[in-house]
mmCIF file of C-alpha atoms and ligand atoms in Angstrom:
data_model
loop_
_atom_site.group_PDB
_atom_site.id
_atom_site.type_symbol
_atom_site.label_atom_id
_atom_site.label_comp_id
_atom_site.label_asym_id
_atom_site.label_seq_id
_atom_site.Cartn_x
_atom_site.Cartn_y
_atom_site.Cartn_z
ATOM 1 C CA MET K 5 33.055 174.121 32.973
ATOM 2 C CA ARG K 6 30.737 177.085 32.759
ATOM 3 C CA LEU K 7 27.554 175.280 31.717
ATOM 4 C CA ASP K 8 24.763 177.129 33.552
ATOM 5 C CA ASP K 9 23.439 179.201 30.710
ATOM 6 C CA VAL K 10 24.479 177.150 27.687
ATOM 7 C CA ASP K 11 21.778 177.029 25.027
ATOM 8 C CA TRP K 12 22.674 173.578 23.734
ATOM 9 C CA ALA K 13 19.933 173.604 21.100
ATOM 10 C CA ALA K 14 21.555 176.668 19.538
ATOM 11 C CA LYS K 15 24.850 174.769 19.119
ATOM 12 C CA PRO K 16 27.092 177.610 20.331
ATOM 13 C CA TRP K 17 30.139 175.869 18.854
ATOM 14 C CA LYS K 18 28.888 176.836 15.385
ATOM 15 C CA ALA K 19 30.587 180.195 15.973
ATOM 16 C CA VAL K 20 34.038 178.536 16.069
ATOM 17 C CA SER K 21 35.793 179.436 12.824
ATOM 18 C CA ASP K 22 38.406 177.627 10.785
ATOM 19 C CA ASP K 23 40.831 180.350 11.872
ATOM 20 C CA ASP K 24 40.069 179.554 15.505
ATOM 21 C CA LEU K 25 40.856 175.903 14.869
ATOM 22 C CA GLY K 26 44.000 176.970 13.048
ATOM 23 C CA ALA K 27 46.838 174.453 13.289
ATOM 24 C CA ALA K 28 44.475 171.805 14.657
ATOM 25 C CA LEU K 29 42.925 171.412 11.217
ATOM 26 C CA ALA K 30 46.287 170.261 9.868
ATOM 27 C CA VAL K 31 46.195 167.218 12.156
ATOM 28 C CA PRO K 32 44.332 164.347 10.440
ATOM 29 C CA SER K 33 41.021 163.451 12.045
ATOM 30 C CA MET K 34 37.936 161.393 11.397
ATOM 31 C CA LEU K 35 35.798 164.068 13.063
ATOM 32 C CA THR K 36 33.355 166.123 11.023
ATOM 33 C CA MET K 37 33.739 169.901 11.113
ATOM 34 C CA ASP K 38 30.701 170.170 13.392
ATOM 35 C CA GLU K 39 32.401 167.778 15.801
ATOM 36 C CA ALA K 40 35.732 169.582 15.446
ATOM 37 C CA ARG K 41 34.064 172.840 16.465
ATOM 38 C CA LEU K 42 32.293 171.112 19.349
ATOM 39 C CA TYR K 43 35.557 169.660 20.737
ATOM 40 C CA TYR K 44 37.274 173.041 20.448
ATOM 41 C CA TRP K 45 34.374 174.902 22.034
ATOM 42 C CA LEU K 46 33.994 172.511 24.967
ATOM 43 C CA ALA K 47 37.721 172.650 25.713
ATOM 44 C CA ALA K 48 37.650 176.434 25.489
ATOM 45 C CA GLN K 49 34.922 176.481 28.181
ATOM 46 C CA ALA K 50 37.043 174.439 30.599
ATOM 47 C CA GLU K 51 37.734 176.060 33.958
ATOM 48 C CA GLY K 52 40.727 173.897 34.778
ATOM 49 C CA PHE K 53 39.493 171.982 37.813
ATOM 50 C CA GLY K 54 40.296 168.685 36.118
ATOM 51 C CA ALA K 55 42.069 167.015 33.252
ATOM 52 C CA VAL K 56 40.950 166.842 29.653
ATOM 53 C CA ILE K 57 41.058 163.269 28.362
ATOM 54 C CA ASP K 58 40.791 162.016 24.798
ATOM 55 C CA LEU K 59 40.270 158.263 24.548
ATOM 56 C CA GLY K 60 41.078 157.075 21.030
ATOM 57 C CA THR K 61 42.927 159.806 19.200
ATOM 58 C CA HIS K 62 44.143 157.814 16.166
ATOM 59 C CA ARG K 63 46.407 160.289 14.343
ATOM 60 C CA GLY K 64 45.892 163.033 16.913
ATOM 61 C CA GLY K 65 42.999 164.936 15.363
ATOM 62 C CA SER K 66 40.594 164.943 18.292
ATOM 63 C CA ALA K 67 43.383 165.808 20.741
ATOM 64 C CA ALA K 68 44.522 168.676 18.498
ATOM 65 C CA ARG K 69 41.013 170.129 18.358
ATOM 66 C CA LEU K 70 40.744 169.925 22.146
ATOM 67 C CA LEU K 71 44.209 171.449 22.573
ATOM 68 C CA ALA K 72 43.355 174.364 20.291
ATOM 69 C CA GLY K 73 40.264 175.024 22.412
ATOM 70 C CA LEU K 74 42.261 174.791 25.629
ATOM 71 C CA ALA K 75 44.792 177.263 24.245
ATOM 72 C CA ALA K 76 41.969 179.713 23.534
ATOM 73 C CA GLY K 77 40.472 179.370 27.005
ATOM 74 C CA SER K 78 41.672 180.162 30.505
ATOM 75 C CA SER K 79 42.236 176.628 31.799
ATOM 76 C CA GLN K 80 45.739 175.393 32.495
ATOM 77 C CA ALA K 81 44.494 171.796 32.597
ATOM 78 C CA PRO K 82 46.637 169.060 31.080
ATOM 79 C CA LEU K 83 45.405 166.877 28.245
ATOM 80 C CA TYR K 84 45.936 163.121 28.189
ATOM 81 C CA THR K 85 45.319 161.221 25.011
ATOM 82 C CA TYR K 86 45.152 157.441 24.958
ATOM 83 C CA ASP K 87 45.459 155.060 22.050
ATOM 84 C CA ARG K 88 47.219 151.906 20.974
ATOM 85 C CA PHE K 89 49.022 154.174 18.486
ATOM 86 C CA ALA K 90 49.236 151.187 16.178
ATOM 87 C CA THR K 91 46.751 150.079 13.554
ATOM 88 C CA PRO K 92 46.896 147.551 10.722
ATOM 89 C CA GLU K 93 46.986 150.434 8.184
ATOM 90 C CA VAL K 94 49.668 152.498 9.891
ATOM 91 C CA ARG K 95 52.696 150.329 10.545
ATOM 92 C CA SER K 96 55.128 153.163 11.269
ATOM 93 C CA ASP K 97 55.639 154.689 14.716
ATOM 94 C CA MET K 98 52.274 156.351 15.250
ATOM 95 C CA LEU K 99 53.121 157.525 18.757
ATOM 96 C CA THR K 100 56.014 159.658 17.557
ATOM 97 C CA GLN K 101 53.896 160.931 14.656
ATOM 98 C CA VAL K 102 51.101 161.985 17.022
ATOM 99 C CA GLN K 103 53.529 163.568 19.496
ATOM 100 C CA THR K 104 55.011 165.553 16.604
ATOM 101 C CA ALA K 105 51.533 166.543 15.394
ATOM 102 C CA LEU K 106 50.634 167.815 18.876
ATOM 103 C CA ALA K 107 53.939 169.646 19.388
ATOM 104 C CA PRO K 108 52.449 173.076 18.483
ATOM 105 C CA TRP K 109 50.629 172.967 21.851
ATOM 106 C CA GLY K 110 53.826 172.384 23.792
ATOM 107 C CA ALA K 111 54.150 170.103 26.769
ATOM 108 C CA ARG K 112 50.473 170.266 27.658
ATOM 109 C CA ALA K 113 49.636 166.943 26.019
ATOM 110 C CA THR K 114 50.657 163.519 27.269
ATOM 111 C CA CYS K 115 50.171 160.525 24.968
ATOM 112 C CA VAL K 116 49.507 157.239 26.744
ATOM 113 C CA LYS K 117 50.154 154.190 24.569
ATOM 114 C CA GLY K 118 48.448 150.841 25.093
ATOM 115 C CA ASP K 119 45.114 149.105 25.460
ATOM 116 C CA ILE K 120 42.702 151.551 27.103
ATOM 117 C CA ALA K 121 40.898 148.621 28.698
ATOM 118 C CA ARG K 122 44.048 148.059 30.777
ATOM 119 C CA GLN K 123 44.589 151.662 31.835
ATOM 120 C CA THR K 124 43.944 153.108 35.256
ATOM 121 C CA TRP K 125 43.152 156.717 36.028
ATOM 122 C CA SER K 126 44.303 158.187 39.340
ATOM 123 C CA GLY K 127 44.736 161.771 38.213
ATOM 124 C CA GLY K 128 41.737 163.256 40.021
ATOM 125 C CA ALA K 129 38.807 165.083 38.476
ATOM 126 C CA VAL K 130 38.201 164.977 34.732
ATOM 127 C CA GLU K 131 36.582 168.057 33.224
ATOM 128 C CA VAL K 132 36.273 166.956 29.599
ATOM 129 C CA LEU K 133 36.180 163.294 28.566
ATOM 130 C CA SER K 134 35.926 162.330 24.925
ATOM 131 C CA VAL K 135 35.330 158.654 24.184
ATOM 132 C CA ASP K 136 36.153 157.370 20.716
ATOM 133 C CA ALA K 137 37.598 153.995 21.636
ATOM 134 C CA ALA K 138 34.662 152.072 23.072
ATOM 135 C CA LYS K 139 34.717 149.701 20.133
ATOM 136 C CA SER K 140 33.643 146.687 22.201
ATOM 137 C CA PRO K 141 31.441 146.232 25.268
ATOM 138 C CA THR K 142 34.494 145.192 27.288
ATOM 139 C CA THR K 143 36.299 148.442 26.503
ATOM 140 C CA ALA K 144 33.122 150.502 26.961
ATOM 141 C CA ASP K 145 32.663 148.977 30.433
ATOM 142 C CA ARG K 146 36.302 149.518 31.400
ATOM 143 C CA ILE K 147 36.239 153.137 30.216
ATOM 144 C CA ALA K 148 33.126 153.749 32.311
ATOM 145 C CA GLU K 149 34.630 152.055 35.370
ATOM 146 C CA GLU K 150 37.902 153.913 35.210
ATOM 147 C CA PHE K 151 37.006 157.370 33.975
ATOM 148 C CA PHE K 152 33.311 158.111 34.616
ATOM 149 C CA PRO K 153 33.673 158.305 38.438
ATOM 150 C CA ALA K 154 36.139 161.175 37.909
ATOM 151 C CA LEU K 155 33.471 163.321 36.216
ATOM 152 C CA GLU K 156 31.983 166.102 38.346
ATOM 153 C CA PRO K 157 28.192 166.578 38.310
ATOM 154 C CA PHE K 158 27.115 169.666 36.365
ATOM 155 C CA ARG K 159 30.751 170.740 35.847
ATOM 156 C CA SER K 160 32.253 168.093 33.568
ATOM 157 C CA VAL K 161 31.225 167.014 30.099
ATOM 158 C CA LEU K 162 31.269 163.629 28.362
ATOM 159 C CA ILE K 163 31.541 163.335 24.580
ATOM 160 C CA GLN K 164 30.443 159.935 23.287
ATOM 161 C CA GLN K 165 31.868 160.311 19.797
ATOM 162 C CA ASP K 166 30.291 157.226 18.207
ATOM 163 C CA PHE K 167 27.122 157.102 20.263
ATOM 164 C CA LEU K 168 24.836 156.586 17.271
ATOM 165 C CA HIS K 169 27.260 154.582 15.151
ATOM 166 C CA ALA K 170 25.547 151.448 13.836
ATOM 167 C CA LYS K 171 28.465 149.295 14.961
ATOM 168 C CA GLN K 172 28.510 150.364 18.611
ATOM 169 C CA PRO K 173 25.005 149.485 19.896
ATOM 170 C CA TRP K 174 26.356 148.942 23.426
ATOM 171 C CA LEU K 175 26.897 152.696 23.868
ATOM 172 C CA PRO K 176 23.202 153.738 24.013
ATOM 173 C CA VAL K 177 22.584 150.671 26.183
ATOM 174 C CA GLN K 178 25.322 151.782 28.573
ATOM 175 C CA MET K 179 24.221 155.410 28.741
ATOM 176 C CA ALA K 180 20.534 154.526 29.138
ATOM 177 C CA ALA K 181 21.513 152.409 32.140
ATOM 178 C CA LEU K 182 23.362 155.445 33.511
ATOM 179 C CA ALA K 183 20.363 157.746 33.084
ATOM 180 C CA ASP K 184 20.451 158.644 36.787
ATOM 181 C CA CYS K 185 23.963 160.040 36.290
ATOM 182 C CA PHE K 186 23.947 161.679 32.862
ATOM 183 C CA GLN K 187 21.749 164.002 30.857
ATOM 184 C CA LEU K 188 21.926 164.063 27.080
ATOM 185 C CA VAL K 189 22.367 167.710 26.088
ATOM 186 C CA ALA K 190 23.426 167.774 22.453
ATOM 187 C CA ARG K 191 24.452 165.911 19.370
ATOM 188 C CA ALA K 192 26.953 166.874 16.715
ATOM 189 C CA GLY K 193 28.036 165.572 13.349
ATOM 190 C CA ASN K 194 26.342 162.327 12.435
ATOM 191 C CA VAL K 195 26.808 160.094 15.434
ATOM 192 C CA CYS K 196 28.275 162.130 18.297
ATOM 193 C CA ALA K 197 26.350 162.817 21.516
ATOM 194 C CA VAL K 198 27.216 165.058 24.470
ATOM 195 C CA PHE K 199 26.255 164.320 28.075
ATOM 196 C CA ILE K 200 26.468 166.299 31.292
ATOM 197 C CA PRO K 201 26.897 164.300 34.493
ATOM 198 C CA THR K 202 24.077 164.951 36.946
ATOM 199 C CA ALA K 203 25.319 162.716 39.763
ATOM 200 C CA LYS K 204 28.530 160.999 40.797
ATOM 201 C CA VAL K 205 28.927 157.627 39.076
ATOM 202 C CA THR K 206 29.211 154.888 41.696
ATOM 203 C CA SER K 207 30.157 151.226 41.533
ATOM 204 C CA ASP K 208 26.465 150.314 41.761
ATOM 205 C CA HIS K 209 25.687 152.470 38.731
ATOM 206 C CA LEU K 210 28.572 150.876 36.850
ATOM 207 C CA LYS K 211 27.430 147.387 37.719
ATOM 208 C CA ALA K 212 23.956 148.123 36.341
ATOM 209 C CA ALA K 213 25.460 149.625 33.196
ATOM 210 C CA ARG K 214 27.736 146.733 32.253
ATOM 211 C CA THR K 215 27.312 145.735 28.619
ATOM 212 C CA GLU K 216 29.785 142.862 28.395
ATOM 213 C CA GLY K 217 28.239 139.409 28.264
ATOM 214 C CA LEU K 218 24.771 140.469 27.138
ATOM 215 C CA THR K 219 23.191 137.959 24.759
ATOM 216 C CA ASP K 220 21.936 139.330 21.450
ATOM 217 C CA LYS K 221 18.399 139.098 22.797
ATOM 218 C CA ALA K 222 19.274 141.049 25.946
ATOM 219 C CA LEU K 223 21.294 143.600 23.987
ATOM 220 C CA LEU K 224 18.396 144.186 21.581
ATOM 221 C CA ALA K 225 15.878 144.503 24.407
ATOM 222 C CA ARG K 226 18.104 147.048 26.181
ATOM 223 C CA LEU K 227 18.688 148.857 22.875
ATOM 224 C CA ASP K 228 14.934 149.208 22.383
ATOM 225 C CA GLU K 229 14.696 150.695 25.882
ATOM 226 C CA ALA K 230 17.516 153.094 25.052
ATOM 227 C CA ALA K 231 15.826 154.150 21.790
ATOM 228 C CA HIS K 232 12.692 154.903 23.772
ATOM 229 C CA ARG K 233 14.616 156.791 26.466
ATOM 230 C CA PHE K 234 16.493 158.992 23.994
ATOM 231 C CA SER K 235 13.437 159.665 21.809
ATOM 232 C CA PRO K 236 12.681 162.132 20.317
ATOM 233 C CA ALA K 237 16.026 163.884 20.920
ATOM 234 C CA LEU K 238 17.864 161.233 18.899
ATOM 235 C CA PRO K 239 16.543 159.801 15.626
ATOM 236 C CA ALA K 240 14.852 156.403 15.804
ATOM 237 C CA GLN K 241 16.502 155.399 12.517
ATOM 238 C CA ARG K 242 19.953 155.346 14.159
ATOM 239 C CA PHE K 243 18.768 152.855 16.765
ATOM 240 C CA ALA K 244 17.052 150.815 14.044
ATOM 241 C CA ASP K 245 20.410 150.686 12.214
ATOM 242 C CA GLN K 246 22.127 149.486 15.398
ATOM 243 C CA ARG K 247 19.415 146.847 15.852
ATOM 244 C CA ALA K 248 19.850 145.656 12.252
ATOM 245 C CA MET K 249 23.628 145.458 12.771
ATOM 246 C CA VAL K 250 23.217 143.194 15.809
ATOM 247 C CA LEU K 251 20.812 140.958 13.889
ATOM 248 C CA ALA K 252 23.198 140.770 10.902
ATOM 249 C CA ASN K 253 26.163 139.916 13.159
ATOM 250 C CA PRO K 254 24.985 137.419 15.773
ATOM 251 C CA GLY K 255 27.276 137.309 18.788
ATOM 252 C CA VAL K 256 29.786 139.791 17.337
ATOM 253 C CA ARG K 257 30.940 142.356 19.900
ATOM 254 C CA ASP K 258 33.754 144.093 18.075
ATOM 255 C CA ALA K 259 32.860 147.145 15.970
ATOM 256 C CA TRP K 260 35.591 146.417 13.436
ATOM 257 C CA ARG K 261 34.269 142.895 12.812
ATOM 258 C CA MET K 262 30.639 143.893 12.281
ATOM 259 C CA LYS K 263 29.535 143.747 8.651
ATOM 260 C CA ARG K 264 26.507 145.368 7.074
HETATM 261 C C1 SAM L 23 37.816 156.188 15.313
HETATM 262 S S1 SAM L 23 39.473 156.223 15.816
HETATM 263 C C2 SAM L 23 39.624 157.751 16.661
HETATM 264 C C3 SAM L 23 39.547 158.944 15.769
HETATM 265 C C4 SAM L 23 40.034 160.211 16.412
HETATM 266 N N1 SAM L 23 39.301 160.561 17.616
HETATM 267 C C5 SAM L 23 40.038 161.354 15.439
HETATM 268 O O1 SAM L 23 39.850 162.489 15.798
HETATM 269 O O2 SAM L 23 40.297 161.098 14.238
HETATM 270 C C6 SAM L 23 39.483 155.107 17.141
HETATM 271 C C7 SAM L 23 40.819 154.964 17.811
HETATM 272 O O3 SAM L 23 40.614 154.247 19.019
HETATM 273 C C8 SAM L 23 41.744 153.413 19.217
HETATM 274 N N2 SAM L 23 41.324 152.302 20.070
HETATM 275 C C9 SAM L 23 40.223 151.527 19.928
HETATM 276 N N3 SAM L 23 40.169 150.629 20.919
HETATM 277 C C10 SAM L 23 41.248 150.850 21.702
HETATM 278 C C11 SAM L 23 41.756 150.243 22.867
HETATM 279 N N4 SAM L 23 41.128 149.215 23.452
HETATM 280 N N5 SAM L 23 42.896 150.724 23.389
HETATM 281 C C12 SAM L 23 43.546 151.763 22.812
HETATM 282 N N6 SAM L 23 43.119 152.384 21.710
HETATM 283 C C13 SAM L 23 41.986 151.925 21.156
HETATM 284 C C14 SAM L 23 42.175 152.977 17.848
HETATM 285 O O4 SAM L 23 43.550 152.645 17.856
HETATM 286 C C15 SAM L 23 41.849 154.201 16.996
HETATM 287 O O5 SAM L 23 42.999 154.990 16.832
#
């Protein structure tokens, strides 16, 4: 990705128009428009040295926004989108629905169905990785173990879609522990954060960044460290909300089961 002279503070993706996004906007998504533009813009910058991966696509929205960006850029990279493609609300065949929704971008997209925590990645370098499925520490750890080592320093980009979401406090903890490997460069929407890898992620880094099995006390202590590390770039209130969510849900490590 051509990242040398990006003025992240200026949010260059703001220039992406609804017309640019085109057919992607017809695919349902939980992303805000700021995030939609960011996904498109990052994919459009891709050089093509590695795959574009969307972890947690739900009804296809994030993948569609990435695909529209890829179509506008020069990369021939494939896109892989992973999901269970089954939720309690949508009982019909979500996989077929998503494949149909992504059909305007041809054969470029591959949908991989199943638990992401059980997936393996052996497809080489990853240029763009969007993470919107790290809804438990176990899955966050597995995503890091499997996909982060494929990111190329200063050439790839990592989107942590729910980084500041109150119900995913393990994400700042994980990324603070990986501070030797990633630099926070931007945020978008309400809770999304963008990181550039600055070093290859090794098994030692991953071991230090594991979030599974932390007690509430340890999680809160590491969250406080993360809040400090990401200050003032990220608002303290978001970390306070994550802290309050842990306190209100002792021992709960599943975003969907956390209650305010
Ligand atoms: C917030 S939604 C993603 C929204 C999507 N990125 C968009 O643009 O609208 C999270 C998705 O992650 C998926 N997911 C969460 N944990 C998963 C897991 N362990 N394996 C596979 N999919 C998972 C869910 O099925 C859900 O579709």
